[in-house]
């Protein structure tokens, strides 16, 4: 493959980044802004880095219309460390937190919480093989709960919340790792939003946390310094060395999203992209079987199966030979999955649609 030929990249994460962003990073790699060095080689206390850091914060704030009573943090440890940090900061032995289970990532989040306090299931769609998002009326929680936790997009099963429960005074916490910035959201509905960067925001290594300031003040203080939200909030995420290159890339991705026309435009495009592929599934007379129930379908991860594992193997092998990357389902569930994050171009989705049509014609 020549260096400028781009793959049809449907990886689930780390995943596609906008070509323009990669090219700009390449241009600036060895000499950032006339400094004679890479962003990676300069102090995180330097003026150049400071600008990169604060630009990323301000761009995110603008794109998501994040109100002033929220703090934006750039942490490390992935979304997985947030599974622990959240209960460490907000759940104690005498308190209860409610978890809505819609897939493997929410199960993992719940498991960590049980180490710190009483963590209970507010609703679960496991009995339905996580094919759907629960209806909002079925969610059980108490006004005394420390928080309610959900996963806004289920990367592995391919389901996504369309609207969120109103939890009143109980903070709603959302793992948005695989759909943040894919559509507009109302940040005010949430106490905390967190996301590992490597799906829709940039390279792995940065974790974005958007947290209401009053929660930071209420958090448990008897925990290690690095695991307190307050430590990072008080120092603008510069308490220790942040993942500087990751933050730089995040800033460039945010700039790209802005240049695309913002989140409304991005959402429309994501709907168009996903529709190409869901339409092939729906019009295939059962040749392709979608995993998610239609009203719970994700715009980011499209999961489907073929008649049997033999045919799936053939599909994946042929797809690979045709230049499609990352169509294998998660190792825990098998099948096929096309991840159509923000940076996946429309052309890649059209190419996949055409490939799926042709494959069906040949094999049905
Ligand atoms: C990928 C993913 C995670 C895990 O993220 P890490 O950054 O690898 O810890 C957690 N939650 C969701 C919804 C994900 O898609």
Short mmCIF file of C-alpha atoms and ligand atoms in Angstrom, two decimals:
data_model
loop_
_atom_site.label_atom_id
_atom_site.label_comp_id
_atom_site.label_asym_id
_atom_site.label_seq_id
_atom_site.Cartn_x
_atom_site.Cartn_y
_atom_site.Cartn_z
CA UNK A 1 0.00 0.00 0.00
CA UNK A 2 1.47 3.36 -0.95
CA UNK A 3 1.90 5.78 1.92
CA UNK A 4 -0.99 8.02 0.95
CA UNK A 5 -3.55 5.29 0.17
CA UNK A 6 -5.92 5.24 3.14
CA UNK A 7 -7.64 2.06 4.29
CA UNK A 8 -11.39 1.78 4.69
CA UNK A 9 -10.94 1.88 8.44
CA UNK A 10 -13.86 0.56 10.50
CA UNK A 11 -11.81 -0.15 13.61
CA UNK A 12 -13.66 0.02 16.94
CA UNK A 13 -10.88 1.82 18.80
CA UNK A 14 -8.29 3.06 18.39
CA UNK A 15 -9.95 4.07 15.19
CA UNK A 16 -9.89 6.38 12.19
CA UNK A 17 -8.67 9.96 12.60
CA UNK A 18 -9.40 12.73 10.11
CA UNK A 19 -6.78 12.72 7.35
CA UNK A 20 -6.45 16.51 7.56
CA UNK A 21 -5.55 16.23 11.23
CA UNK A 22 -2.92 13.57 10.60
CA UNK A 23 -1.39 15.63 7.81
CA UNK A 24 -1.26 18.78 9.91
CA UNK A 25 0.34 16.84 12.78
CA UNK A 26 2.87 15.44 10.34
CA UNK A 27 3.72 18.92 9.09
CA UNK A 28 4.14 20.25 12.62
CA UNK A 29 5.78 17.16 14.04
CA UNK A 30 9.44 18.15 14.06
CA UNK A 31 9.02 21.89 14.45
CA UNK A 32 5.93 23.10 16.22
CA UNK A 33 5.12 26.77 15.67
CA UNK A 34 8.75 27.70 14.96
CA UNK A 35 9.92 26.36 18.33
CA UNK A 36 12.47 24.04 16.72
CA UNK A 37 10.98 21.04 18.48
CA UNK A 38 8.00 18.76 18.56
CA UNK A 39 5.10 19.25 20.95
CA UNK A 40 6.28 15.95 22.46
CA UNK A 41 9.68 17.43 23.27
CA UNK A 42 8.65 20.61 25.04
CA UNK A 43 7.77 21.37 28.64
CA UNK A 44 4.16 20.98 29.64
CA UNK A 45 4.67 24.33 31.40
CA UNK A 46 5.77 26.11 28.20
CA UNK A 47 3.78 28.88 26.57
CA UNK A 48 3.30 26.86 23.37
CA UNK A 49 1.91 23.85 25.21
CA UNK A 50 -0.20 26.00 27.47
CA UNK A 51 -1.93 27.42 24.41
CA UNK A 52 -2.53 23.94 22.95
CA UNK A 53 -3.95 22.74 26.28
CA UNK A 54 -6.31 25.66 26.81
CA UNK A 55 -7.40 25.75 23.18
CA UNK A 56 -8.47 22.12 23.46
CA UNK A 57 -10.46 22.89 26.62
CA UNK A 58 -12.11 25.93 25.06
CA UNK A 59 -12.97 24.16 21.81
CA UNK A 60 -14.60 21.28 23.66
CA UNK A 61 -16.49 23.74 25.81
CA UNK A 62 -17.80 25.54 22.76
CA UNK A 63 -18.67 22.43 20.72
CA UNK A 64 -20.67 20.82 23.53
CA UNK A 65 -21.93 24.14 24.98
CA UNK A 66 -20.51 23.14 28.35
CA UNK A 67 -21.79 25.54 31.05
CA UNK A 68 -19.41 27.39 33.38
CA UNK A 69 -20.32 25.23 36.36
CA UNK A 70 -18.49 22.28 34.79
CA UNK A 71 -14.80 21.51 34.79
CA UNK A 72 -13.13 19.86 31.78
CA UNK A 73 -10.31 17.50 32.72
CA UNK A 74 -7.71 15.65 30.65
CA UNK A 75 -6.71 12.53 32.56
CA UNK A 76 -4.95 9.25 31.85
CA UNK A 77 -5.83 5.63 32.54
CA UNK A 78 -8.58 5.40 29.92
CA UNK A 79 -12.29 5.15 30.49
CA UNK A 80 -11.45 2.02 32.48
CA UNK A 81 -9.82 4.02 35.26
CA UNK A 82 -12.97 6.15 35.44
CA UNK A 83 -14.85 2.97 36.33
CA UNK A 84 -12.82 3.05 39.58
CA UNK A 85 -12.35 6.77 40.09
CA UNK A 86 -16.07 7.47 40.07
CA UNK A 87 -16.96 5.16 42.96
CA UNK A 88 -13.74 6.05 44.78
CA UNK A 89 -14.75 9.70 44.76
CA UNK A 90 -18.50 9.37 45.22
CA UNK A 91 -19.42 6.02 46.71
CA UNK A 92 -18.77 5.05 50.32
CA UNK A 93 -19.74 1.94 52.29
CA UNK A 94 -22.93 3.59 53.56
CA UNK A 95 -24.10 4.74 50.12
CA UNK A 96 -25.74 3.15 47.09
CA UNK A 97 -25.07 3.80 43.41
CA UNK A 98 -27.32 2.55 40.61
CA UNK A 99 -25.94 1.11 37.40
CA UNK A 100 -27.86 0.59 34.18
CA UNK A 101 -26.46 -2.43 32.37
CA UNK A 102 -26.50 -2.27 28.58
CA UNK A 103 -23.35 -4.19 27.76
CA UNK A 104 -19.86 -5.28 28.78
CA UNK A 105 -18.56 -1.80 29.55
CA UNK A 106 -21.35 -1.05 32.01
CA UNK A 107 -20.78 -4.46 33.62
CA UNK A 108 -17.14 -3.55 34.09
CA UNK A 109 -18.06 -0.19 35.59
CA UNK A 110 -20.43 -1.90 38.05
CA UNK A 111 -17.80 -4.43 39.07
CA UNK A 112 -15.41 -1.66 40.19
CA UNK A 113 -18.14 0.13 42.13
CA UNK A 114 -18.89 -2.97 44.23
CA UNK A 115 -15.41 -2.60 45.74
CA UNK A 116 -16.33 0.71 47.34
CA UNK A 117 -19.95 0.63 48.36
CA UNK A 118 -23.36 -0.72 47.57
CA UNK A 119 -23.69 -0.83 43.79
CA UNK A 120 -26.99 -2.09 42.42
CA UNK A 121 -28.51 -2.73 39.01
CA UNK A 122 -31.07 -0.08 38.06
CA UNK A 123 -32.05 -1.90 34.89
CA UNK A 124 -30.45 -4.46 32.60
CA UNK A 125 -31.04 -5.72 29.08
CA UNK A 126 -28.70 -8.69 29.47
CA UNK A 127 -31.59 -11.19 29.21
CA UNK A 128 -32.15 -9.84 25.72
CA UNK A 129 -28.47 -10.31 24.81
CA UNK A 130 -28.06 -6.55 25.15
CA UNK A 131 -30.00 -5.95 21.94
CA UNK A 132 -31.81 -2.92 23.33
CA UNK A 133 -31.66 0.13 25.55
CA UNK A 134 -34.13 -0.14 28.45
CA UNK A 135 -37.16 2.08 28.39
CA UNK A 136 -36.75 5.05 30.68
CA UNK A 137 -39.78 4.08 32.82
CA UNK A 138 -38.13 0.75 33.72
CA UNK A 139 -35.13 2.33 35.41
CA UNK A 140 -35.17 1.86 39.18
CA UNK A 141 -33.23 4.20 41.37
CA UNK A 142 -33.64 6.06 44.65
CA UNK A 143 -33.49 9.73 45.44
CA UNK A 144 -30.81 8.90 48.02
CA UNK A 145 -28.46 7.28 45.46
CA UNK A 146 -24.95 8.68 45.17
CA UNK A 147 -25.39 8.59 41.38
CA UNK A 148 -26.87 6.71 38.45
CA UNK A 149 -24.42 5.39 35.85
CA UNK A 150 -25.06 4.50 32.21
CA UNK A 151 -23.11 3.83 29.00
CA UNK A 152 -24.46 6.11 26.26
CA UNK A 153 -23.23 3.96 23.38
CA UNK A 154 -22.51 0.26 23.64
CA UNK A 155 -19.48 -0.23 21.46
CA UNK A 156 -19.59 -4.02 21.54
CA UNK A 157 -23.33 -4.67 21.10
CA UNK A 158 -24.10 -1.69 18.86
CA UNK A 159 -26.84 0.03 20.82
CA UNK A 160 -27.15 3.70 21.76
CA UNK A 161 -29.35 5.81 24.03
CA UNK A 162 -31.53 8.25 22.06
CA UNK A 163 -32.72 10.15 25.12
CA UNK A 164 -31.52 10.07 28.69
CA UNK A 165 -33.40 9.55 31.94
CA UNK A 166 -34.09 12.55 34.10
CA UNK A 167 -32.60 11.59 37.46
CA UNK A 168 -33.51 14.82 39.24
CA UNK A 169 -31.09 15.64 42.04
CA UNK A 170 -29.24 12.35 41.66
CA UNK A 171 -26.21 12.96 39.43
CA UNK A 172 -26.37 11.07 36.15
CA UNK A 173 -22.96 9.79 35.06
CA UNK A 174 -22.36 8.70 31.49
CA UNK A 175 -19.57 6.77 29.84
CA UNK A 176 -19.60 8.40 26.39
CA UNK A 177 -16.35 6.87 25.18
CA UNK A 178 -17.74 5.73 21.86
CA UNK A 179 -20.22 8.46 20.97
CA UNK A 180 -19.04 11.73 22.46
CA UNK A 181 -19.17 14.50 19.82
CA UNK A 182 -21.20 12.31 17.46
CA UNK A 183 -24.31 14.43 18.12
CA UNK A 184 -25.35 17.42 20.21
CA UNK A 185 -26.17 16.64 23.86
CA UNK A 186 -27.41 18.70 26.78
CA UNK A 187 -24.52 18.60 29.24
CA UNK A 188 -26.83 19.94 31.98
CA UNK A 189 -28.50 16.52 32.18
CA UNK A 190 -25.29 15.00 33.52
CA UNK A 191 -23.19 15.22 36.65
CA UNK A 192 -20.21 13.63 34.89
CA UNK A 193 -19.46 12.68 31.30
CA UNK A 194 -16.29 10.76 30.56
CA UNK A 195 -14.68 9.32 27.47
CA UNK A 196 -11.44 7.67 26.44
CA UNK A 197 -10.24 9.64 23.42
CA UNK A 198 -9.46 6.81 21.03
CA UNK A 199 -12.87 6.43 19.41
CA UNK A 200 -14.16 9.86 18.50
CA UNK A 201 -11.71 12.35 19.98
CA UNK A 202 -8.13 11.53 19.11
CA UNK A 203 -5.42 9.00 19.88
CA UNK A 204 -5.46 6.78 22.97
CA UNK A 205 -3.79 8.19 26.07
CA UNK A 206 -6.14 11.04 26.96
CA UNK A 207 -9.38 10.62 28.87
CA UNK A 208 -11.80 13.52 28.84
CA UNK A 209 -13.88 14.12 31.97
CA UNK A 210 -16.58 16.77 32.10
CA UNK A 211 -17.64 17.14 35.72
CA UNK A 212 -19.97 19.47 37.61
CA UNK A 213 -17.97 21.65 40.00
CA UNK A 214 -20.19 21.08 43.03
CA UNK A 215 -19.56 17.33 42.76
CA UNK A 216 -15.81 17.84 42.86
CA UNK A 217 -16.22 19.65 46.18
CA UNK A 218 -18.40 16.88 47.66
CA UNK A 219 -16.03 14.05 46.72
CA UNK A 220 -14.34 11.71 49.18
CA UNK A 221 -11.00 13.24 50.21
CA UNK A 222 -9.52 10.08 51.76
CA UNK A 223 -8.15 8.71 48.52
CA UNK A 224 -4.80 8.94 46.69
CA UNK A 225 -3.96 12.37 45.29
CA UNK A 226 -3.84 11.32 41.64
CA UNK A 227 -7.27 9.69 41.88
CA UNK A 228 -9.05 12.78 43.18
CA UNK A 229 -10.88 14.86 40.61
CA UNK A 230 -10.13 17.88 42.78
CA UNK A 231 -6.37 17.48 42.32
CA UNK A 232 -6.73 17.78 38.56
CA UNK A 233 -9.46 20.42 38.63
CA UNK A 234 -7.43 22.70 40.93
CA UNK A 235 -4.46 22.55 38.55
CA UNK A 236 -6.27 22.73 35.19
CA UNK A 237 -5.16 19.10 34.50
CA UNK A 238 -1.53 20.12 34.93
CA UNK A 239 -0.92 18.68 38.40
CA UNK A 240 1.45 16.21 36.79
CA UNK A 241 2.59 15.80 33.18
CA UNK A 242 -0.45 15.41 30.96
CA UNK A 243 -0.36 13.31 27.76
CA UNK A 244 0.79 16.34 25.80
CA UNK A 245 0.79 14.92 22.30
CA UNK A 246 -2.62 13.37 22.84
CA UNK A 247 -4.03 16.68 24.02
CA UNK A 248 -2.53 18.37 20.95
CA UNK A 249 -4.20 15.80 18.69
CA UNK A 250 -7.48 16.17 20.57
CA UNK A 251 -7.34 19.93 19.98
CA UNK A 252 -6.80 19.37 16.27
CA UNK A 253 -9.70 16.89 16.07
CA UNK A 254 -11.94 19.42 17.85
CA UNK A 255 -10.85 22.06 15.36
CA UNK A 256 -11.74 19.67 12.54
CA UNK A 257 -15.20 19.04 14.02
CA UNK A 258 -15.73 22.80 14.24
CA UNK A 259 -14.69 23.20 10.60
CA UNK A 260 -17.11 20.48 9.54
CA UNK A 261 -19.90 22.71 10.83
CA UNK A 262 -20.23 21.49 14.42
CA UNK A 263 -22.25 18.72 15.99
CA UNK A 264 -25.54 19.13 14.10
CA UNK A 265 -23.74 18.63 10.80
CA UNK A 266 -21.70 15.78 12.23
CA UNK A 267 -24.86 14.07 13.48
CA UNK A 268 -26.56 14.35 10.08
CA UNK A 269 -23.53 12.87 8.42
CA UNK A 270 -23.34 10.06 10.97
CA UNK A 271 -27.02 9.26 10.34
CA UNK A 272 -26.41 9.15 6.62
CA UNK A 273 -23.34 6.93 7.02
CA UNK A 274 -25.05 4.44 9.33
CA UNK A 275 -28.17 4.34 7.12
CA UNK A 276 -26.21 3.03 4.12
CA UNK A 277 -25.19 0.00 6.12
CA UNK A 278 -28.41 -0.56 8.10
CA UNK A 279 -30.33 -0.37 4.82
CA UNK A 280 -28.28 -3.21 3.34
CA UNK A 281 -28.99 -5.26 6.45
CA UNK A 282 -32.72 -4.49 6.39
CA UNK A 283 -33.07 -5.16 2.68
CA UNK A 284 -31.07 -8.40 2.74
CA UNK A 285 -34.03 -10.71 3.55
CA UNK A 286 -32.17 -11.99 6.57
CA UNK A 287 -28.84 -12.61 4.82
CA UNK A 288 -27.39 -10.06 7.24
CA UNK A 289 -28.93 -10.08 10.71
CA UNK A 290 -28.51 -6.92 12.79
CA UNK A 291 -27.82 -7.54 16.48
CA UNK A 292 -29.47 -4.40 17.88
CA UNK A 293 -33.21 -3.86 17.87
CA UNK A 294 -33.94 -1.14 15.30
CA UNK A 295 -35.07 1.50 17.82
CA UNK A 296 -31.88 1.00 19.88
CA UNK A 297 -29.43 1.01 17.00
CA UNK A 298 -26.14 2.82 17.36
CA UNK A 299 -24.95 5.35 14.81
CA UNK A 300 -21.38 4.52 15.77
CA UNK A 301 -21.11 0.72 15.90
CA UNK A 302 -23.14 -1.39 13.50
CA UNK A 303 -23.22 -5.02 14.60
CA UNK A 304 -24.47 -7.88 12.45
CA UNK A 305 -24.16 -11.58 11.79
CA UNK A 306 -24.41 -13.83 8.77
CA UNK A 307 -26.12 -17.23 8.54
CA UNK A 308 -23.24 -19.17 10.13
CA UNK A 309 -19.66 -18.77 11.26
CA UNK A 310 -18.31 -20.24 8.04
CA UNK A 311 -20.00 -17.55 5.97
CA UNK A 312 -18.91 -14.88 8.45
CA UNK A 313 -15.31 -16.01 8.07
CA UNK A 314 -15.64 -15.80 4.32
CA UNK A 315 -17.22 -12.35 4.56
CA UNK A 316 -14.45 -11.05 6.80
CA UNK A 317 -11.72 -12.58 4.62
CA UNK A 318 -13.19 -11.15 1.41
CA UNK A 319 -13.71 -7.77 3.06
CA UNK A 320 -10.11 -7.72 4.19
CA UNK A 321 -8.91 -8.56 0.69
CA UNK A 322 -11.05 -5.70 -0.64
CA UNK A 323 -9.33 -3.20 1.67
CA UNK A 324 -11.78 -3.04 4.60
CA UNK A 325 -10.19 -3.03 8.04
CA UNK A 326 -11.67 -3.75 11.47
CA UNK A 327 -14.95 -5.48 10.58
CA UNK A 328 -14.56 -8.32 13.05
CA UNK A 329 -16.95 -8.20 15.98
CA UNK A 330 -15.49 -7.82 19.48
CA UNK A 331 -13.68 -10.98 20.54
CA UNK A 332 -16.26 -11.54 23.31
CA UNK A 333 -19.27 -11.74 20.95
CA UNK A 334 -17.98 -12.59 17.45
CA UNK A 335 -19.89 -11.66 14.32
CA UNK A 336 -19.21 -8.46 12.44
CA UNK A 337 -19.08 -4.82 13.42
CA UNK A 338 -18.55 -1.67 11.40
CA UNK A 339 -17.55 1.29 13.54
CA UNK A 340 -18.51 4.48 11.75
CA UNK A 341 -17.07 7.13 14.04
CA UNK A 342 -16.94 10.82 13.09
CA UNK A 343 -13.69 10.51 11.14
CA UNK A 344 -14.87 7.61 8.95
CA UNK A 345 -15.67 9.24 5.60
CA UNK A 346 -19.01 8.78 3.83
CA UNK A 347 -17.16 7.19 0.89
CA UNK A 348 -15.94 4.36 3.13
CA UNK A 349 -19.53 3.61 4.18
CA UNK A 350 -20.75 3.65 0.58
CA UNK A 351 -17.91 1.31 -0.37
CA UNK A 352 -18.89 -1.05 2.43
CA UNK A 353 -22.54 -0.94 1.40
CA UNK A 354 -21.54 -1.87 -2.17
CA UNK A 355 -19.29 -4.63 -0.94
CA UNK A 356 -22.07 -6.08 1.26
CA UNK A 357 -24.53 -6.06 -1.69
CA UNK A 358 -22.05 -7.85 -3.91
CA UNK A 359 -21.16 -10.40 -1.26
CA UNK A 360 -24.83 -11.20 -0.72
CA UNK A 361 -25.43 -11.59 -4.47
CA UNK A 362 -22.59 -14.07 -4.70
CA UNK A 363 -23.51 -16.12 -1.65
CA UNK A 364 -27.24 -16.26 -1.18
C1 LIG B 1 -13.51 1.52 24.61
C2 LIG B 1 -14.44 1.74 25.71
C3 LIG B 1 -14.04 1.70 27.06
C4 LIG B 1 -12.63 1.38 27.47
O1 LIG B 1 -11.81 2.44 27.24
P1 LIG B 1 -10.27 2.45 27.68
O2 LIG B 1 -9.88 3.84 27.33
O3 LIG B 1 -9.58 1.40 26.87
O4 LIG B 1 -10.20 2.17 29.12
C5 LIG B 1 -14.98 1.98 28.02
N1 LIG B 1 -16.25 2.26 27.70
C6 LIG B 1 -16.68 2.28 26.42
C7 LIG B 1 -18.12 2.59 26.12
C8 LIG B 1 -15.79 2.01 25.39
O5 LIG B 1 -16.22 2.04 24.12
#
